Amino acid sequence: MTAKKLVIKVTAGADAPERCSQAFTVAAVAVASGVEVSLWLTGESSWFALPGRAAEFELPHAAPLPDLIDSILAAGRITLCTQCATRREITEKDVVEGVRIAGAQVFVQEIMADGVQALVY
């Protein structure tokens, strides 16, 4: 049996902090549990692909976003949506090391693979 993969698309940022935090928390817990995780940053969460931006995020009683991102990057993958990046004038040279920029075709390939569970926050 192949290991299950989890693909999480987070659409919320500081505009919906609880939903945003849930996505990063679930991704980090899944990584820590040995699940293969691919986290996609879209919409307002796109800003967290930039250095220092996660440190500005605050939510009482939630794990610090930079810590969650570090743990996800350590054993999983974080991808910034191409269109979301372009709309915000974010380029490959701007993002945190380890974050890739990819589009809908790659997202669809990931979620359609066997053994994949997809979640959207």
Tab-separated table of N, CA, C and O in Angstrom:
chain	number	residue	atom	x	y	z
A	1	MET	N	0.849	-1.191	0.000
A	1	MET	CA	0.000	0.000	0.000
A	1	MET	C	0.889	1.247	0.000
A	1	MET	O	1.835	1.341	0.768
A	2	THR	N	0.564	2.187	-0.858
A	2	THR	CA	1.353	3.409	-0.921
A	2	THR	C	0.918	4.365	0.185
A	2	THR	O	-0.235	4.359	0.617
A	3	ALA	N	1.861	5.175	0.614
A	3	ALA	CA	1.554	6.157	1.645
A	3	ALA	C	0.569	7.178	1.099
A	3	ALA	O	0.651	7.573	-0.054
A	4	LYS	N	-0.347	7.594	1.924
A	4	LYS	CA	-1.336	8.575	1.504
A	4	LYS	C	-0.697	9.954	1.417
A	4	LYS	O	0.172	10.299	2.200
A	5	LYS	N	-1.134	10.719	0.446
A	5	LYS	CA	-0.623	12.074	0.264
A	5	LYS	C	-1.756	13.052	0.540
A	5	LYS	O	-2.910	12.788	0.205
A	6	LEU	N	-1.400	14.163	1.165
A	6	LEU	CA	-2.373	15.195	1.488
A	6	LEU	C	-2.005	16.465	0.739
A	6	LEU	O	-0.875	16.950	0.857
A	7	VAL	N	-2.948	16.971	-0.056
A	7	VAL	CA	-2.761	18.241	-0.752
A	7	VAL	C	-3.731	19.231	-0.121
A	7	VAL	O	-4.935	18.979	-0.071
A	8	ILE	N	-3.174	20.323	0.393
A	8	ILE	CA	-3.983	21.335	1.067
A	8	ILE	C	-3.847	22.652	0.315
A	8	ILE	O	-2.734	23.122	0.078
A	9	LYS	N	-4.989	23.218	-0.061
A	9	LYS	CA	-4.991	24.552	-0.669
A	9	LYS	C	-5.506	25.526	0.375
A	9	LYS	O	-6.617	25.359	0.888
A	10	VAL	N	-4.699	26.510	0.708
A	10	VAL	CA	-5.131	27.534	1.666
A	10	VAL	C	-5.405	28.818	0.888
A	10	VAL	O	-4.556	29.317	0.161
A	11	THR	N	-6.643	29.293	1.010
A	11	THR	CA	-7.085	30.469	0.261
A	11	THR	C	-7.148	31.707	1.140
A	11	THR	O	-7.355	32.803	0.645
A	12	ALA	N	-6.990	31.505	2.443
A	12	ALA	CA	-7.167	32.593	3.407
A	12	ALA	C	-5.829	33.031	3.977
A	12	ALA	O	-4.918	32.224	4.135
A	13	GLY	N	-5.744	34.295	4.309
A	13	GLY	CA	-4.563	34.835	4.978
A	13	GLY	C	-5.007	35.604	6.207
A	13	GLY	O	-5.881	35.153	6.951
A	14	ALA	N	-4.439	36.789	6.393
A	14	ALA	CA	-4.800	37.624	7.535
A	14	ALA	C	-6.272	38.033	7.485
A	14	ALA	O	-6.844	38.425	8.504
A	15	ASP	N	-6.891	37.910	6.305
A	15	ASP	CA	-8.304	38.259	6.154
A	15	ASP	C	-9.230	37.271	6.863
A	15	ASP	O	-10.357	37.609	7.212
A	16	ALA	N	-8.766	36.039	7.064
A	16	ALA	CA	-9.541	35.005	7.772
A	16	ALA	C	-8.551	34.179	8.584
A	16	ALA	O	-8.213	33.056	8.226
A	17	PRO	N	-8.039	34.744	9.683
A	17	PRO	CA	-6.912	34.139	10.395
A	17	PRO	C	-7.155	32.728	10.925
A	17	PRO	O	-6.244	31.908	10.888
A	18	GLU	N	-8.358	32.433	11.400
A	18	GLU	CA	-8.589	31.092	11.936
A	18	GLU	C	-8.536	30.040	10.836
A	18	GLU	O	-7.926	28.986	10.995
A	19	ARG	N	-9.164	30.318	9.703
A	19	ARG	CA	-9.143	29.376	8.588
A	19	ARG	C	-7.708	29.194	8.086
A	19	ARG	O	-7.260	28.088	7.814
A	20	CYS	N	-6.982	30.292	7.996
A	20	CYS	CA	-5.586	30.243	7.560
A	20	CYS	C	-4.758	29.386	8.506
A	20	CYS	O	-4.036	28.480	8.077
A	21	SER	N	-4.862	29.646	9.788
A	21	SER	CA	-4.093	28.910	10.789
A	21	SER	C	-4.428	27.426	10.773
A	21	SER	O	-3.544	26.579	10.917
A	22	GLN	N	-5.703	27.098	10.576
A	22	GLN	CA	-6.111	25.691	10.523
A	22	GLN	C	-5.399	24.963	9.400
A	22	GLN	O	-4.924	23.839	9.577
A	23	ALA	N	-5.311	25.592	8.244
A	23	ALA	CA	-4.671	24.951	7.089
A	23	ALA	C	-3.205	24.641	7.373
A	23	ALA	O	-2.729	23.522	7.135
A	24	PHE	N	-2.476	25.634	7.897
A	24	PHE	CA	-1.056	25.435	8.194
A	24	PHE	C	-0.866	24.426	9.332
A	24	PHE	O	0.068	23.632	9.305
A	25	THR	N	-1.759	24.453	10.331
A	25	THR	CA	-1.666	23.527	11.454
A	25	THR	C	-1.900	22.094	10.994
A	25	THR	O	-1.130	21.189	11.349
A	26	VAL	N	-2.941	21.869	10.194
A	26	VAL	CA	-3.228	20.527	9.687
A	26	VAL	C	-2.052	20.032	8.839
A	26	VAL	O	-1.624	18.882	8.950
A	27	ALA	N	-1.506	20.903	8.006
A	27	ALA	CA	-0.356	20.518	7.167
A	27	ALA	C	0.834	20.125	8.029
A	27	ALA	O	1.481	19.097	7.784
A	28	ALA	N	1.129	20.920	9.058
A	28	ALA	CA	2.275	20.637	9.924
A	28	ALA	C	2.075	19.346	10.718
A	28	ALA	O	3.012	18.551	10.868
A	29	VAL	N	0.868	19.122	11.224
A	29	VAL	CA	0.578	17.895	11.970
A	29	VAL	C	0.689	16.684	11.048
A	29	VAL	O	1.247	15.645	11.429
A	30	ALA	N	0.208	16.810	9.827
A	30	ALA	CA	0.293	15.708	8.873
A	30	ALA	C	1.749	15.385	8.548
A	30	ALA	O	2.143	14.214	8.539
A	31	VAL	N	2.566	16.410	8.325
A	31	VAL	CA	3.996	16.194	8.069
A	31	VAL	C	4.635	15.470	9.245
A	31	VAL	O	5.379	14.499	9.075
A	32	ALA	N	4.322	15.950	10.459
A	32	ALA	CA	4.893	15.336	11.662
A	32	ALA	C	4.436	13.892	11.824
A	32	ALA	O	5.126	13.084	12.448
A	33	SER	N	3.282	13.548	11.250
A	33	SER	CA	2.742	12.194	11.325
A	33	SER	C	3.269	11.294	10.211
A	33	SER	O	2.849	10.149	10.093
A	34	GLY	N	4.141	11.842	9.371
A	34	GLY	CA	4.730	11.048	8.301
A	34	GLY	C	3.946	11.043	6.999
A	34	GLY	O	4.270	10.293	6.082
A	35	VAL	N	2.942	11.887	6.905
A	35	VAL	CA	2.156	11.990	5.678
A	35	VAL	C	2.897	12.888	4.688
A	35	VAL	O	3.494	13.895	5.076
A	36	GLU	N	2.865	12.527	3.409
A	36	GLU	CA	3.443	13.381	2.371
A	36	GLU	C	2.488	14.554	2.160
A	36	GLU	O	1.311	14.349	1.841
A	37	VAL	N	2.977	15.776	2.343
A	37	VAL	CA	2.120	16.958	2.305
A	37	VAL	C	2.574	17.937	1.225
A	37	VAL	O	3.756	18.228	1.094
A	38	SER	N	1.591	18.432	0.491
A	38	SER	CA	1.805	19.511	-0.467
A	38	SER	C	0.828	20.620	-0.111
A	38	SER	O	-0.386	20.433	-0.193
A	39	LEU	N	1.361	21.759	0.323
A	39	LEU	CA	0.534	22.902	0.727
A	39	LEU	C	0.591	23.953	-0.368
A	39	LEU	O	1.683	24.366	-0.782
A	40	TRP	N	-0.570	24.387	-0.827
A	40	TRP	CA	-0.655	25.400	-1.883
A	40	TRP	C	-1.126	26.721	-1.296
A	40	TRP	O	-2.155	26.769	-0.616
A	41	LEU	N	-0.392	27.775	-1.575
A	41	LEU	CA	-0.743	29.122	-1.135
A	41	LEU	C	-1.467	29.829	-2.268
A	41	LEU	O	-0.922	29.995	-3.359
A	42	THR	N	-2.710	30.245	-2.007
A	42	THR	CA	-3.495	30.962	-3.005
A	42	THR	C	-4.169	32.150	-2.326
A	42	THR	O	-4.241	32.214	-1.099
A	43	GLY	N	-4.682	33.064	-3.101
A	43	GLY	CA	-5.382	34.212	-2.533
A	43	GLY	C	-4.507	34.965	-1.543
A	43	GLY	O	-3.307	35.144	-1.767
A	44	GLU	N	-5.100	35.356	-0.428
A	44	GLU	CA	-4.373	36.167	0.555
A	44	GLU	C	-3.239	35.419	1.258
A	44	GLU	O	-2.332	36.029	1.799
A	45	SER	N	-3.282	34.087	1.246
A	45	SER	CA	-2.176	33.342	1.859
A	45	SER	C	-0.907	33.436	1.016
A	45	SER	O	0.176	33.102	1.488
A	46	SER	N	-1.029	33.906	-0.221
A	46	SER	CA	0.136	34.050	-1.104
A	46	SER	C	1.238	34.884	-0.464
A	46	SER	O	2.426	34.636	-0.694
A	47	TRP	N	0.849	35.857	0.323
A	47	TRP	CA	1.836	36.753	0.948
A	47	TRP	C	2.792	36.006	1.870
A	47	TRP	O	3.911	36.450	2.104
A	48	PHE	N	2.381	34.841	2.391
A	48	PHE	CA	3.240	34.092	3.312
A	48	PHE	C	4.398	33.401	2.599
A	48	PHE	O	5.263	32.815	3.250
A	49	ALA	N	4.436	33.487	1.284
A	49	ALA	CA	5.588	32.973	0.529
A	49	ALA	C	6.766	33.947	0.606
A	49	ALA	O	7.888	33.588	0.261
A	50	LEU	N	6.502	35.164	1.068
A	50	LEU	CA	7.555	36.182	1.153
A	50	LEU	C	8.244	36.141	2.516
A	50	LEU	O	7.583	35.948	3.544
A	51	PRO	N	9.559	36.339	2.542
A	51	PRO	CA	10.290	36.345	3.820
A	51	PRO	C	9.716	37.382	4.790
A	51	PRO	O	9.409	38.506	4.391
A	52	GLY	N	9.536	36.960	6.035
A	52	GLY	CA	9.093	37.873	7.086
A	52	GLY	C	7.594	38.055	7.203
A	52	GLY	O	7.102	38.514	8.233
A	53	ARG	N	6.848	37.711	6.166
A	53	ARG	CA	5.408	37.975	6.205
A	53	ARG	C	4.676	37.075	7.202
A	53	ARG	O	3.718	37.497	7.849
A	54	ALA	N	5.103	35.825	7.333
A	54	ALA	CA	4.440	34.914	8.274
A	54	ALA	C	4.602	35.400	9.705
A	54	ALA	O	3.719	35.214	10.534
A	55	ALA	N	5.721	36.061	10.006
A	55	ALA	CA	5.972	36.563	11.362
A	55	ALA	C	4.996	37.672	11.737
A	55	ALA	O	4.768	37.931	12.921
A	56	GLU	N	4.398	38.318	10.753
A	56	GLU	CA	3.435	39.394	11.007
A	56	GLU	C	2.050	38.846	11.351
A	56	GLU	O	1.194	39.581	11.831
A	57	PHE	N	1.839	37.554	11.094
A	57	PHE	CA	0.528	36.929	11.320
A	57	PHE	C	0.360	36.634	12.802
A	57	PHE	O	1.224	36.017	13.416
A	58	GLU	N	-0.759	37.065	13.374
A	58	GLU	CA	-1.022	36.821	14.788
A	58	GLU	C	-2.410	36.241	14.975
A	58	GLU	O	-3.380	36.731	14.403
A	59	LEU	N	-2.473	35.179	15.769
A	59	LEU	CA	-3.747	34.583	16.151
A	59	LEU	C	-3.570	33.991	17.543
A	59	LEU	O	-2.729	33.111	17.738
A	60	PRO	N	-4.333	34.493	18.532
A	60	PRO	CA	-4.198	33.985	19.899
A	60	PRO	C	-4.411	32.468	19.965
A	60	PRO	O	-5.272	31.927	19.268
A	61	HIS	N	-3.609	31.818	20.798
A	61	HIS	CA	-3.712	30.375	21.064
A	61	HIS	C	-3.432	29.519	19.829
A	61	HIS	O	-3.904	28.384	19.749
A	62	ALA	N	-2.687	30.056	18.873
A	62	ALA	CA	-2.325	29.294	17.668
A	62	ALA	C	-0.805	29.212	17.594
A	62	ALA	O	-0.102	30.102	18.064
A	63	ALA	N	-0.319	28.144	17.000
A	63	ALA	CA	1.124	28.001	16.802
A	63	ALA	C	1.610	29.121	15.878
A	63	ALA	O	0.889	29.505	14.956
A	64	PRO	N	2.813	29.641	16.129
A	64	PRO	CA	3.344	30.708	15.272
A	64	PRO	C	3.488	30.216	13.825
A	64	PRO	O	4.045	29.142	13.577
A	65	LEU	N	2.983	31.017	12.897
A	65	LEU	CA	3.009	30.640	11.490
A	65	LEU	C	4.415	30.340	10.962
A	65	LEU	O	4.586	29.364	10.222
A	66	PRO	N	5.445	31.113	11.340
A	66	PRO	CA	6.789	30.775	10.836
A	66	PRO	C	7.235	29.375	11.257
A	66	PRO	O	7.881	28.675	10.462
A	67	ASP	N	6.875	28.954	12.467
A	67	ASP	CA	7.235	27.613	12.939
A	67	ASP	C	6.521	26.544	12.122
A	67	ASP	O	7.109	25.520	11.764
A	68	LEU	N	5.245	26.779	11.834
A	68	LEU	CA	4.477	25.821	11.038
A	68	LEU	C	5.062	25.708	9.633
A	68	LEU	O	5.245	24.607	9.104
A	69	ILE	N	5.390	26.848	9.036
A	69	ILE	CA	5.965	26.851	7.687
A	69	ILE	C	7.299	26.115	7.679
A	69	ILE	O	7.561	25.300	6.789
A	70	ASP	N	8.137	26.366	8.681
A	70	ASP	CA	9.432	25.677	8.751
A	70	ASP	C	9.250	24.167	8.823
A	70	ASP	O	9.961	23.412	8.153
A	71	SER	N	8.294	23.715	9.633
A	71	SER	CA	8.098	22.273	9.770
A	71	SER	C	7.530	21.670	8.492
A	71	SER	O	7.885	20.547	8.123
A	72	ILE	N	6.675	22.403	7.796
A	72	ILE	CA	6.126	21.904	6.535
A	72	ILE	C	7.237	21.817	5.481
A	72	ILE	O	7.383	20.806	4.792
A	73	LEU	N	8.054	22.858	5.387
A	73	LEU	CA	9.141	22.870	4.404
A	73	LEU	C	10.202	21.807	4.696
A	73	LEU	O	10.865	21.322	3.787
A	74	ALA	N	10.355	21.443	5.963
A	74	ALA	CA	11.377	20.460	6.342
A	74	ALA	C	11.111	19.088	5.726
A	74	ALA	O	12.045	18.380	5.361
A	75	ALA	N	9.843	18.721	5.596
A	75	ALA	CA	9.538	17.374	5.105
A	75	ALA	C	8.417	17.351	4.074
A	75	ALA	O	8.041	16.284	3.604
A	76	GLY	N	7.888	18.500	3.733
A	76	GLY	CA	6.799	18.578	2.761
A	76	GLY	C	7.133	19.598	1.686
A	76	GLY	O	8.298	19.948	1.499
A	77	ARG	N	6.110	20.053	0.984
A	77	ARG	CA	6.326	21.013	-0.098
A	77	ARG	C	5.323	22.149	0.030
A	77	ARG	O	4.158	21.922	0.363
A	78	ILE	N	5.783	23.364	-0.242
A	78	ILE	CA	4.895	24.524	-0.295
A	78	ILE	C	4.997	25.127	-1.691
A	78	ILE	O	6.095	25.357	-2.198
A	79	THR	N	3.828	25.360	-2.289
A	79	THR	CA	3.757	25.908	-3.631
A	79	THR	C	2.907	27.168	-3.623
A	79	THR	O	1.833	27.197	-3.015
A	80	LEU	N	3.383	28.186	-4.300
A	80	LEU	CA	2.631	29.429	-4.495
A	80	LEU	C	1.997	29.375	-5.879
A	80	LEU	O	2.672	29.092	-6.866
A	81	CYS	N	0.711	29.648	-5.934
A	81	CYS	CA	-0.038	29.663	-7.191
A	81	CYS	C	0.535	30.712	-8.141
A	81	CYS	O	0.773	31.853	-7.748
A	82	THR	N	0.769	30.302	-9.393
A	82	THR	CA	1.353	31.189	-10.396
A	82	THR	C	0.534	32.466	-10.595
A	82	THR	O	1.084	33.571	-10.556
A	83	GLN	N	-0.768	32.313	-10.821
A	83	GLN	CA	-1.606	33.495	-11.062
A	83	GLN	C	-1.657	34.395	-9.837
A	83	GLN	O	-1.622	35.625	-9.964
A	84	CYS	N	-1.741	33.786	-8.653
A	84	CYS	CA	-1.787	34.564	-7.409
A	84	CYS	C	-0.495	35.357	-7.235
A	84	CYS	O	-0.516	36.518	-6.815
A	85	ALA	N	0.626	34.721	-7.558
A	85	ALA	CA	1.927	35.384	-7.466
A	85	ALA	C	1.993	36.548	-8.450
A	85	ALA	O	2.399	37.662	-8.096
A	86	THR	N	1.576	36.301	-9.676
A	86	THR	CA	1.625	37.328	-10.718
A	86	THR	C	0.765	38.523	-10.350
A	86	THR	O	1.192	39.673	-10.508
A	87	ARG	N	-0.437	38.280	-9.820
A	87	ARG	CA	-1.329	39.379	-9.422
A	87	ARG	C	-0.710	40.241	-8.327
A	87	ARG	O	-1.022	41.419	-8.209
A	88	ARG	N	0.169	39.636	-7.532
A	88	ARG	CA	0.805	40.366	-6.427
A	88	ARG	C	2.237	40.779	-6.765
A	88	ARG	O	2.966	41.243	-5.904
A	89	GLU	N	2.628	40.570	-8.011
A	89	GLU	CA	3.973	40.909	-8.494
A	89	GLU	C	5.059	40.214	-7.681
A	89	GLU	O	6.095	40.790	-7.372
A	90	ILE	N	4.788	38.956	-7.303
A	90	ILE	CA	5.762	38.123	-6.590
A	90	ILE	C	6.440	37.226	-7.621
A	90	ILE	O	5.766	36.585	-8.423
A	91	THR	N	7.770	37.187	-7.590
A	91	THR	CA	8.515	36.343	-8.528
A	91	THR	C	9.302	35.289	-7.747
A	91	THR	O	9.396	35.344	-6.520
A	92	GLU	N	9.895	34.340	-8.498
A	92	GLU	CA	10.678	33.263	-7.879
A	92	GLU	C	11.782	33.802	-6.978
A	92	GLU	O	12.103	33.213	-5.962
A	93	LYS	N	12.360	34.938	-7.342
A	93	LYS	CA	13.480	35.491	-6.559
A	93	LYS	C	13.001	36.128	-5.251
A	93	LYS	O	13.807	36.375	-4.358
A	94	ASP	N	11.701	36.353	-5.132
A	94	ASP	CA	11.144	37.001	-3.935
A	94	ASP	C	10.802	36.031	-2.812
A	94	ASP	O	10.749	36.431	-1.659
A	95	VAL	N	10.525	34.778	-3.155
A	95	VAL	CA	9.929	33.864	-2.177
A	95	VAL	C	10.958	33.238	-1.228
A	95	VAL	O	12.147	33.191	-1.522
A	96	VAL	N	10.434	32.749	-0.103
A	96	VAL	CA	11.220	32.026	0.886
A	96	VAL	C	11.876	30.824	0.202
A	96	VAL	O	11.254	30.168	-0.642
A	97	GLU	N	13.098	30.523	0.594
A	97	GLU	CA	13.793	29.364	0.028
A	97	GLU	C	12.974	28.104	0.274
A	97	GLU	O	12.486	27.874	1.379
A	98	GLY	N	12.808	27.305	-0.772
A	98	GLY	CA	12.046	26.065	-0.657
A	98	GLY	C	10.632	26.165	-1.196
A	98	GLY	O	9.991	25.151	-1.428
A	99	VAL	N	10.137	27.382	-1.386
A	99	VAL	CA	8.793	27.564	-1.942
A	99	VAL	C	8.900	27.624	-3.458
A	99	VAL	O	9.725	28.343	-4.004
A	100	ARG	N	8.067	26.824	-4.136
A	100	ARG	CA	8.058	26.867	-5.600
A	100	ARG	C	6.819	27.612	-6.073
A	100	ARG	O	5.840	27.760	-5.327
A	101	ILE	N	6.852	28.059	-7.308
A	101	ILE	CA	5.691	28.685	-7.936
A	101	ILE	C	5.240	27.752	-9.061
A	101	ILE	O	6.049	27.347	-9.898
A	102	ALA	N	3.961	27.386	-9.035
A	102	ALA	CA	3.409	26.497	-10.058
A	102	ALA	C	1.929	26.811	-10.237
A	102	ALA	O	1.309	27.451	-9.392
A	103	GLY	N	1.385	26.324	-11.359
A	103	GLY	CA	0.019	26.664	-11.707
A	103	GLY	C	-0.987	25.548	-11.560
A	103	GLY	O	-0.697	24.468	-11.025
A	104	ALA	N	-2.166	25.815	-12.081
A	104	ALA	CA	-3.309	24.925	-11.936
A	104	ALA	C	-3.045	23.533	-12.510
A	104	ALA	O	-3.525	22.538	-11.964
A	105	GLN	N	-2.285	23.448	-13.590
A	105	GLN	CA	-2.014	22.132	-14.188
A	105	GLN	C	-1.296	21.225	-13.190
A	105	GLN	O	-1.631	20.054	-13.041
A	106	VAL	N	-0.316	21.774	-12.473
A	106	VAL	CA	0.426	21.003	-11.476
A	106	VAL	C	-0.494	20.640	-10.302
A	106	VAL	O	-0.462	19.514	-9.802
A	107	PHE	N	-1.330	21.590	-9.886
A	107	PHE	CA	-2.278	21.322	-8.800
A	107	PHE	C	-3.208	20.170	-9.176
A	107	PHE	O	-3.412	19.235	-8.394
A	108	VAL	N	-3.755	20.210	-10.374
A	108	VAL	CA	-4.669	19.159	-10.822
A	108	VAL	C	-3.950	17.813	-10.873
A	108	VAL	O	-4.497	16.790	-10.432
A	109	GLN	N	-2.713	17.791	-11.369
A	109	GLN	CA	-1.941	16.543	-11.388
A	109	GLN	C	-1.796	15.976	-9.983
A	109	GLN	O	-1.950	14.773	-9.769
A	110	GLU	N	-1.491	16.857	-9.020
A	110	GLU	CA	-1.309	16.398	-7.636
A	110	GLU	C	-2.588	15.829	-7.048
A	110	GLU	O	-2.572	14.770	-6.439
A	111	ILE	N	-3.699	16.533	-7.216
A	111	ILE	CA	-4.928	16.085	-6.559
A	111	ILE	C	-5.573	14.883	-7.233
A	111	ILE	O	-6.356	14.178	-6.613
A	112	MET	N	-5.224	14.626	-8.501
A	112	MET	CA	-5.828	13.510	-9.219
A	112	MET	C	-5.027	12.211	-9.092
A	112	MET	O	-5.475	11.160	-9.545
A	113	ALA	N	-3.875	12.282	-8.469
A	113	ALA	CA	-3.049	11.083	-8.307
A	113	ALA	C	-3.713	10.100	-7.337
A	113	ALA	O	-4.496	10.494	-6.473
A	114	ASP	N	-3.389	8.837	-7.481
A	114	ASP	CA	-3.932	7.806	-6.593
A	114	ASP	C	-3.494	8.054	-5.146
A	114	ASP	O	-2.357	8.453	-4.902
A	115	GLY	N	-4.381	7.798	-4.211
A	115	GLY	CA	-4.047	7.884	-2.795
A	115	GLY	C	-3.941	9.295	-2.257
A	115	GLY	O	-3.351	9.506	-1.201
A	116	VAL	N	-4.506	10.262	-2.961
A	116	VAL	CA	-4.407	11.663	-2.531
A	116	VAL	C	-5.709	12.117	-1.896
A	116	VAL	O	-6.801	11.862	-2.408
A	117	GLN	N	-5.586	12.808	-0.782
A	117	GLN	CA	-6.715	13.487	-0.136
A	117	GLN	C	-6.476	14.975	-0.303
A	117	GLN	O	-5.383	15.462	0.015
A	118	ALA	N	-7.447	15.696	-0.822
A	118	ALA	CA	-7.313	17.146	-1.011
A	118	ALA	C	-8.245	17.881	-0.059
A	118	ALA	O	-9.394	17.489	0.123
A	119	LEU	N	-7.715	18.933	0.553
A	119	LEU	CA	-8.494	19.793	1.447
A	119	LEU	C	-8.335	21.241	0.994
A	119	LEU	O	-7.253	21.626	0.552
A	120	VAL	N	-9.390	22.014	1.120
A	120	VAL	CA	-9.316	23.442	0.800
A	120	VAL	C	-9.767	24.230	2.015
A	120	VAL	O	-10.829	23.954	2.585
A	121	TYR	N	-8.940	25.169	2.419
A	121	TYR	CA	-9.280	26.059	3.535
A	121	TYR	C	-9.418	27.473	3.024
A	121	TYR	O	-8.670	27.907	2.199
